[in-house]
Each structure stands twice: as C-alpha cells, then as structure tokens.
C-alpha cells in the first residue's frame, strides 16, 4: 500500500468519523489489527520499546527500524512509524531508514530527551528539511509536546502547529491536550488533527465528537495486552484456586 493511499485516508473525513489507527508493537499484534479490518496502522515507540525490553526513549535506532520493518512485512495495510525525535539522524538518513523499513509515514516530536521542548522555528526548519528529502513519499505527523513538557498554553500549541504545517507536516499531534482545549486546537490548526485515545470505545467516541481527524493510542494497546496477560498468568499460576469443572457444579 502506498503513501498516497495512506494520505488519502486522512482527507475529506466526515465530522465524527476519524481515522482510527491501532498501535502494533510486533508482527503478531499487527496481523491481529489488520485482520480486524483497520485500513492502516501506526506503531508506538513506547510500545515497541517495551516489547524489546527497553525504557521508552532508549531503543537503539537500528532495533527500532528493524521492528518497524517486521511489522510492515507482516501486513498488507500501510504502516506509519513513531520514530521519536529522529534519533539525531540527518534528514536524508532518517528518510532513507524509514523508506527502507517500508513505512509510509512517521511521527516526529518537538521535544528532546523526553523532557525539553525544542525551539519551534528550528524544529520547523528541520521538518522542512525532512519534507524536502522525502517529497511525497512520507506522511509526516508532527507531534506538539506543549501539553507534555511546556506551559500547556493552547495558544503556544497552535503557534507551533502552524509553523510545522507551513514546514510541510501533513498532520499535527498535540499530545496530552486536555479535552477542554480541543475546540481551540481544531479552530486554530489547519488540516488533520491527531488525538490520543485510551484503548476503549468511549474514549474513541469522545475524541470523534470533539473533532479529531485521526486517533492513535500510543502504547495503550500494548499495555492493555500486557495487563490481560498478567491477569491470565495470575489465574494459571501454581496454587491459585481453579474454577470447578462442569462435573463439580
């Protein structure tokens, strides 16, 4: 599936009908989501990090790109990749690694070392360089971390988002924005708007109502799976009371 196909999924969406992109952390989870009928997927860097045994933000780039490539090979739908802040790679190398892995898009965040916001104009210049290297071959989702590491001022988030869109970003992702500021963001930001949901129907429905164009889940699905596995392990561990068989009822 091509980047053009992925880009088209974001366009002309009816109000209340966002593009919902599950977050696979390995090939098996990717197949589950694709088999369920989702038209595209978006990998979470934190979910992949956890699956590989790393803390969020600590995955070596080679391992992250290899994980993305395995996910891409496992499914026939487009896959966008969260590659954090780009791992310090030059724009040309970053684009090359993404295309080599088979990704049709990427998340690029505007904070450093998961703590400090980047200068928005310098970051916009860097995004413009990534766009110039990629042409139309990558869908760029520009993450705005104002609500995560900054003041939480929606005006700052809107100003950053406008710079990033002008630099060539296809979509903007104001991570951790509280629901009450969504109308301000929706009004002030041109183009697709990505919002993060919890892995439940109510959260998705609420974000759809508030005007999200695209909904992703970060590491939420991976953590949900780990939690479910933990519950299963607790039920099966030696010495745990077992439910009666049908003959004992």
Tab-separated table of C-alpha atoms in Angstrom:
chain	number	residue	atom	x	y	z
A	1	UNK	CA	0.000	0.000	0.000
A	2	UNK	CA	1.326	3.431	-0.935
A	3	UNK	CA	1.823	6.666	0.924
A	4	UNK	CA	-0.779	8.215	-1.376
A	5	UNK	CA	-3.297	5.655	-0.114
A	6	UNK	CA	-2.386	6.444	3.485
A	7	UNK	CA	-2.566	10.201	2.906
A	8	UNK	CA	-5.971	9.847	1.270
A	9	UNK	CA	-7.332	8.131	4.376
A	10	UNK	CA	-6.894	11.433	6.234
A	11	UNK	CA	-8.699	13.593	3.692
A	12	UNK	CA	-12.355	14.600	3.425
A	13	UNK	CA	-13.417	12.704	6.506
A	14	UNK	CA	-16.929	13.377	7.724
A	15	UNK	CA	-17.361	15.013	11.116
A	16	UNK	CA	-17.341	12.367	13.817
A	17	UNK	CA	-15.645	9.793	11.557
A	18	UNK	CA	-11.929	9.889	12.415
A	19	UNK	CA	-9.278	7.567	11.043
A	20	UNK	CA	-8.603	5.105	13.866
A	21	UNK	CA	-5.074	3.687	13.772
A	22	UNK	CA	-4.243	0.859	16.198
A	23	UNK	CA	-0.688	0.720	17.527
A	24	UNK	CA	1.035	-2.639	16.893
A	25	UNK	CA	4.190	-3.407	18.842
A	26	UNK	CA	5.201	-6.536	16.910
A	27	UNK	CA	4.271	-8.571	13.834
A	28	UNK	CA	1.669	-10.690	15.642
A	29	UNK	CA	-0.261	-7.712	17.013
A	30	UNK	CA	-0.063	-6.027	13.595
A	31	UNK	CA	-1.717	-9.053	11.984
A	32	UNK	CA	-4.483	-9.004	14.602
A	33	UNK	CA	-5.310	-5.364	13.854
A	34	UNK	CA	-5.087	-5.780	10.072
A	35	UNK	CA	-7.264	-8.909	10.181
A	36	UNK	CA	-9.824	-6.932	12.199
A	37	UNK	CA	-10.260	-4.639	9.195
A	38	UNK	CA	-8.332	-1.496	10.120
A	39	UNK	CA	-7.128	0.235	6.915
A	40	UNK	CA	-3.757	1.320	8.351
A	41	UNK	CA	-1.613	1.069	11.487
A	42	UNK	CA	0.643	3.411	13.473
A	43	UNK	CA	3.449	1.957	15.574
A	44	UNK	CA	4.070	3.384	19.071
A	45	UNK	CA	7.717	3.895	20.002
A	46	UNK	CA	6.991	3.231	23.690
A	47	UNK	CA	5.098	0.028	22.901
A	48	UNK	CA	7.901	-1.281	20.717
A	49	UNK	CA	10.467	-0.266	23.340
A	50	UNK	CA	8.615	-2.273	25.990
A	51	UNK	CA	8.327	-5.302	23.713
A	52	UNK	CA	12.096	-5.191	23.134
A	53	UNK	CA	12.965	-4.726	26.803
A	54	UNK	CA	13.850	-1.017	26.750
A	55	UNK	CA	12.581	2.022	28.580
A	56	UNK	CA	10.636	4.491	26.468
A	57	UNK	CA	13.113	6.619	24.541
A	58	UNK	CA	16.003	4.161	24.961
A	59	UNK	CA	15.543	1.855	21.977
A	60	UNK	CA	18.623	1.817	19.720
A	61	UNK	CA	17.657	3.184	16.289
A	62	UNK	CA	18.710	0.015	14.475
A	63	UNK	CA	16.393	-2.061	16.652
A	64	UNK	CA	13.502	0.371	16.217
A	65	UNK	CA	13.788	0.397	12.420
A	66	UNK	CA	14.120	-3.395	12.389
A	67	UNK	CA	10.965	-3.739	14.498
A	68	UNK	CA	9.076	-1.419	12.158
A	69	UNK	CA	10.271	-3.432	9.164
A	70	UNK	CA	8.991	-6.675	10.711
A	71	UNK	CA	5.599	-5.086	11.306
A	72	UNK	CA	5.437	-3.751	7.746
A	73	UNK	CA	6.306	-7.187	6.323
A	74	UNK	CA	3.573	-8.837	8.384
A	75	UNK	CA	0.636	-6.887	6.934
A	76	UNK	CA	-0.673	-5.548	3.646
A	77	UNK	CA	-2.011	-2.253	5.043
A	78	UNK	CA	0.033	0.979	5.320
A	79	UNK	CA	2.144	1.397	8.446
A	80	UNK	CA	3.292	4.703	9.917
A	81	UNK	CA	6.166	4.640	12.406
A	82	UNK	CA	6.770	6.629	15.572
A	83	UNK	CA	10.482	7.443	15.408
A	84	UNK	CA	10.512	9.848	18.355
A	85	UNK	CA	12.766	12.841	17.612
A	86	UNK	CA	14.544	11.212	14.688
A	87	UNK	CA	17.442	9.721	16.703
A	88	UNK	CA	19.770	12.554	15.764
A	89	UNK	CA	19.880	11.378	12.153
A	90	UNK	CA	20.299	13.846	9.337
A	91	UNK	CA	17.044	14.339	7.399
A	92	UNK	CA	18.268	12.368	4.405
A	93	UNK	CA	19.380	9.413	6.501
A	94	UNK	CA	16.187	9.438	8.551
A	95	UNK	CA	14.033	9.413	5.436
A	96	UNK	CA	16.149	6.656	3.919
A	97	UNK	CA	15.850	4.459	7.009
A	98	UNK	CA	12.069	4.928	7.135
A	99	UNK	CA	11.611	4.104	3.466
A	100	UNK	CA	13.932	1.121	3.749
A	101	UNK	CA	11.762	-0.198	6.599
A	102	UNK	CA	8.691	0.215	4.407
A	103	UNK	CA	6.954	2.902	6.473
A	104	UNK	CA	4.570	5.263	4.680
A	105	UNK	CA	4.667	7.895	7.419
A	106	UNK	CA	6.241	8.910	10.693
A	107	UNK	CA	5.678	10.704	13.985
A	108	UNK	CA	8.323	13.317	14.787
A	109	UNK	CA	8.209	15.005	18.187
A	110	UNK	CA	9.277	18.529	19.104
A	111	UNK	CA	10.910	17.686	22.435
A	112	UNK	CA	14.376	16.452	23.308
A	113	UNK	CA	15.208	13.554	25.610
A	114	UNK	CA	11.565	13.372	26.625
A	115	UNK	CA	11.895	16.488	28.761
A	116	UNK	CA	12.601	19.754	26.939
A	117	UNK	CA	10.733	21.464	24.143
A	118	UNK	CA	12.744	22.302	21.041
A	119	UNK	CA	12.851	25.795	19.635
A	120	UNK	CA	9.800	25.732	17.353
A	121	UNK	CA	11.379	27.636	14.450
A	122	UNK	CA	14.480	25.457	14.399
A	123	UNK	CA	12.271	22.383	14.602
A	124	UNK	CA	10.143	23.696	11.750
A	125	UNK	CA	13.292	24.173	9.671
A	126	UNK	CA	14.289	20.569	10.415
A	127	UNK	CA	10.814	19.319	9.457
A	128	UNK	CA	11.090	21.269	6.220
A	129	UNK	CA	14.396	19.517	5.503
A	130	UNK	CA	12.778	16.124	6.183
A	131	UNK	CA	9.947	17.045	3.837
A	132	UNK	CA	12.383	18.134	1.159
A	133	UNK	CA	14.212	14.800	1.388
A	134	UNK	CA	11.011	12.744	1.458
A	135	UNK	CA	8.973	14.567	-1.144
A	136	UNK	CA	5.559	12.917	-1.154
A	137	UNK	CA	6.964	9.570	-0.047
A	138	UNK	CA	6.245	10.053	3.681
A	139	UNK	CA	3.242	11.302	5.630
A	140	UNK	CA	4.651	13.484	8.422
A	141	UNK	CA	2.729	13.641	11.698
A	142	UNK	CA	4.278	16.465	13.741
A	143	UNK	CA	3.903	15.913	17.468
A	144	UNK	CA	3.446	19.026	19.597
A	145	UNK	CA	4.576	18.494	23.199
A	146	UNK	CA	3.367	21.767	24.700
A	147	UNK	CA	0.952	19.949	26.996
A	148	UNK	CA	3.523	17.350	27.982
A	149	UNK	CA	6.622	19.439	28.722
A	150	UNK	CA	5.630	23.049	28.107
A	151	UNK	CA	3.276	25.590	29.610
A	152	UNK	CA	0.106	23.854	28.475
A	153	UNK	CA	-0.971	27.070	26.774
A	154	UNK	CA	-3.156	26.154	23.776
A	155	UNK	CA	-2.042	29.336	22.009
A	156	UNK	CA	1.541	28.050	22.095
A	157	UNK	CA	0.409	24.682	20.750
A	158	UNK	CA	-1.451	26.368	17.900
A	159	UNK	CA	1.536	28.585	17.066
A	160	UNK	CA	3.861	25.585	16.963
A	161	UNK	CA	1.406	23.586	14.897
A	162	UNK	CA	1.083	26.350	12.318
A	163	UNK	CA	4.851	26.516	11.913
A	164	UNK	CA	5.038	22.764	11.416
A	165	UNK	CA	2.211	22.698	8.872
A	166	UNK	CA	3.874	25.526	6.972
A	167	UNK	CA	7.079	23.458	7.002
A	168	UNK	CA	5.315	20.560	5.311
A	169	UNK	CA	3.756	18.463	8.071
A	170	UNK	CA	0.669	16.575	6.897
A	171	UNK	CA	-0.885	16.264	10.347
A	172	UNK	CA	-0.389	17.680	13.848
A	173	UNK	CA	-0.443	15.686	17.080
A	174	UNK	CA	-0.857	17.756	20.292
A	175	UNK	CA	-0.062	15.001	22.754
A	176	UNK	CA	-1.813	15.088	26.143
A	177	UNK	CA	-4.004	18.045	25.198
A	178	UNK	CA	-6.940	18.161	27.646
A	179	UNK	CA	-10.390	17.790	26.083
A	180	UNK	CA	-11.450	21.308	27.005
A	181	UNK	CA	-8.878	22.830	24.637
A	182	UNK	CA	-9.735	20.625	21.652
A	183	UNK	CA	-12.130	23.210	20.162
A	184	UNK	CA	-9.367	25.860	20.295
A	185	UNK	CA	-6.925	23.496	18.606
A	186	UNK	CA	-9.442	22.422	15.989
A	187	UNK	CA	-10.248	26.030	15.132
A	188	UNK	CA	-6.649	27.212	15.068
A	189	UNK	CA	-4.913	24.327	13.262
A	190	UNK	CA	-5.429	23.766	9.567
A	191	UNK	CA	-5.524	20.203	8.318
A	192	UNK	CA	-5.712	16.810	10.019
A	193	UNK	CA	-5.517	16.683	13.800
A	194	UNK	CA	-4.276	13.569	15.625
A	195	UNK	CA	-5.532	12.869	19.149
A	196	UNK	CA	-4.543	10.080	21.543
A	197	UNK	CA	-7.253	7.810	22.946
A	198	UNK	CA	-7.401	5.217	25.651
A	199	UNK	CA	-7.986	1.726	24.231
A	200	UNK	CA	-11.745	1.776	24.786
A	201	UNK	CA	-14.814	2.682	22.739
A	202	UNK	CA	-15.876	5.577	24.964
A	203	UNK	CA	-12.567	7.400	24.574
A	204	UNK	CA	-12.603	6.982	20.784
A	205	UNK	CA	-16.195	8.191	20.555
A	206	UNK	CA	-15.450	11.267	22.680
A	207	UNK	CA	-12.450	12.283	20.567
A	208	UNK	CA	-14.503	11.783	17.414
A	209	UNK	CA	-17.168	14.092	18.821
A	210	UNK	CA	-14.534	16.712	19.666
A	211	UNK	CA	-13.229	16.847	16.104
A	212	UNK	CA	-10.231	14.524	15.881
A	213	UNK	CA	-9.311	13.645	12.302
A	214	UNK	CA	-7.112	10.761	13.352
A	215	UNK	CA	-6.964	8.732	16.560
A	216	UNK	CA	-3.965	6.790	17.821
A	217	UNK	CA	-3.301	5.034	21.115
A	218	UNK	CA	0.385	5.406	21.899
A	219	UNK	CA	1.492	2.385	23.936
A	220	UNK	CA	-2.030	1.915	25.307
A	221	UNK	CA	-2.807	-1.243	23.361
A	222	UNK	CA	0.487	-2.889	24.233
A	223	UNK	CA	-0.055	-2.079	27.915
A	224	UNK	CA	-3.612	-3.401	27.728
A	225	UNK	CA	-2.291	-6.656	26.266
A	226	UNK	CA	0.351	-6.928	28.989
A	227	UNK	CA	-2.307	-6.345	31.629
A	228	UNK	CA	-4.555	-9.037	30.162
A	229	UNK	CA	-1.607	-11.436	30.020
A	230	UNK	CA	-0.815	-10.650	33.652
A	231	UNK	CA	-4.380	-11.490	34.657
A	232	UNK	CA	-4.166	-14.781	32.771
A	233	UNK	CA	-0.844	-15.605	34.420
A	234	UNK	CA	-2.324	-14.910	37.851
A	235	UNK	CA	-5.213	-17.279	37.175
A	236	UNK	CA	-2.906	-20.042	35.968
A	237	UNK	CA	-0.100	-19.794	38.492
A	238	UNK	CA	0.513	-22.823	40.708
A	239	UNK	CA	-1.563	-22.795	43.864
A	240	UNK	CA	-4.121	-20.372	42.506
A	241	UNK	CA	-7.685	-21.592	43.144
A	242	UNK	CA	-9.133	-23.066	39.976
A	243	UNK	CA	-12.781	-22.844	38.982
A	244	UNK	CA	-14.753	-26.075	39.365
A	245	UNK	CA	-15.159	-28.321	36.320
A	246	UNK	CA	-18.623	-28.985	34.951
A	247	UNK	CA	-18.748	-32.292	36.815
A	248	UNK	CA	-18.283	-30.476	40.115
A	249	UNK	CA	-21.099	-27.979	39.628
